[in-house]
């Protein structure tokens, strides 16, 4: 009896594995389509905001939207990053927007890390995504 239960369990697990394996390309394709559509929407939101705002408003809005986002940290960071980049492309310049922003390096220096960390703390926003958004401002200012 015990042998039959083990054999049935193995067959059942193999069957579930095969079904999951067959469905994975469809799931991935659906996920990619959803992400592409979301990216378009957040880019459009960023461009619309940038048309009527300045650079500082772009960053403030991105951080605020990130802080209130209820999706996964990954999705919140990516979506707000897309929106911020689009917004900064068309926004009016803000006076002193890049003042005290350290030069961007691919591998962040301690100065850069501290700048982003304290910027998030000052804005009372927790999470790695906040620092990544501020790094995006840093990269923009270094161009």
PDB file of C-alpha atoms in Angstrom, residues 28-44 74 78-79 82:
ATOM      1  CA  UNK A  28       6.202  34.310 -19.948  1.00  0.00           C
ATOM      2  CA  UNK A  29       4.717  35.717 -23.142  1.00  0.00           C
ATOM      3  CA  UNK A  30       1.726  37.041 -21.216  1.00  0.00           C
ATOM      4  CA  UNK A  31       3.993  38.540 -18.543  1.00  0.00           C
ATOM      5  CA  UNK A  32       6.144  40.274 -21.164  1.00  0.00           C
ATOM      6  CA  UNK A  33       3.078  41.697 -22.939  1.00  0.00           C
ATOM      7  CA  UNK A  34       1.715  43.002 -19.644  1.00  0.00           C
ATOM      8  CA  UNK A  35       5.065  44.609 -18.717  1.00  0.00           C
ATOM      9  CA  UNK A  36       5.371  46.226 -22.168  1.00  0.00           C
ATOM     10  CA  UNK A  37       1.880  47.711 -21.868  1.00  0.00           C
ATOM     11  CA  UNK A  38       2.581  48.990 -18.346  1.00  0.00           C
ATOM     12  CA  UNK A  39       5.843  50.532 -19.566  1.00  0.00           C
ATOM     13  CA  UNK A  40       3.961  52.400 -22.307  1.00  0.00           C
ATOM     14  CA  UNK A  41       1.421  53.684 -19.794  1.00  0.00           C
ATOM     15  CA  UNK A  42       4.039  54.884 -17.304  1.00  0.00           C
ATOM     16  CA  UNK A  43       6.078  56.519 -20.071  1.00  0.00           C
ATOM     17  CA  UNK A  44       2.956  58.356 -21.263  1.00  0.00           C
ATOM     18  CA  UNK A  74      10.278  45.542  -8.227  1.00  0.00           C
ATOM     19  CA  UNK A  78      10.566  49.899 -12.519  1.00  0.00           C
ATOM     20  CA  UNK A  79       7.309  51.753 -13.199  1.00  0.00           C
ATOM     21  CA  UNK A  82      10.127  54.693 -16.469  1.00  0.00           C
TER      22      UNK A  82
END
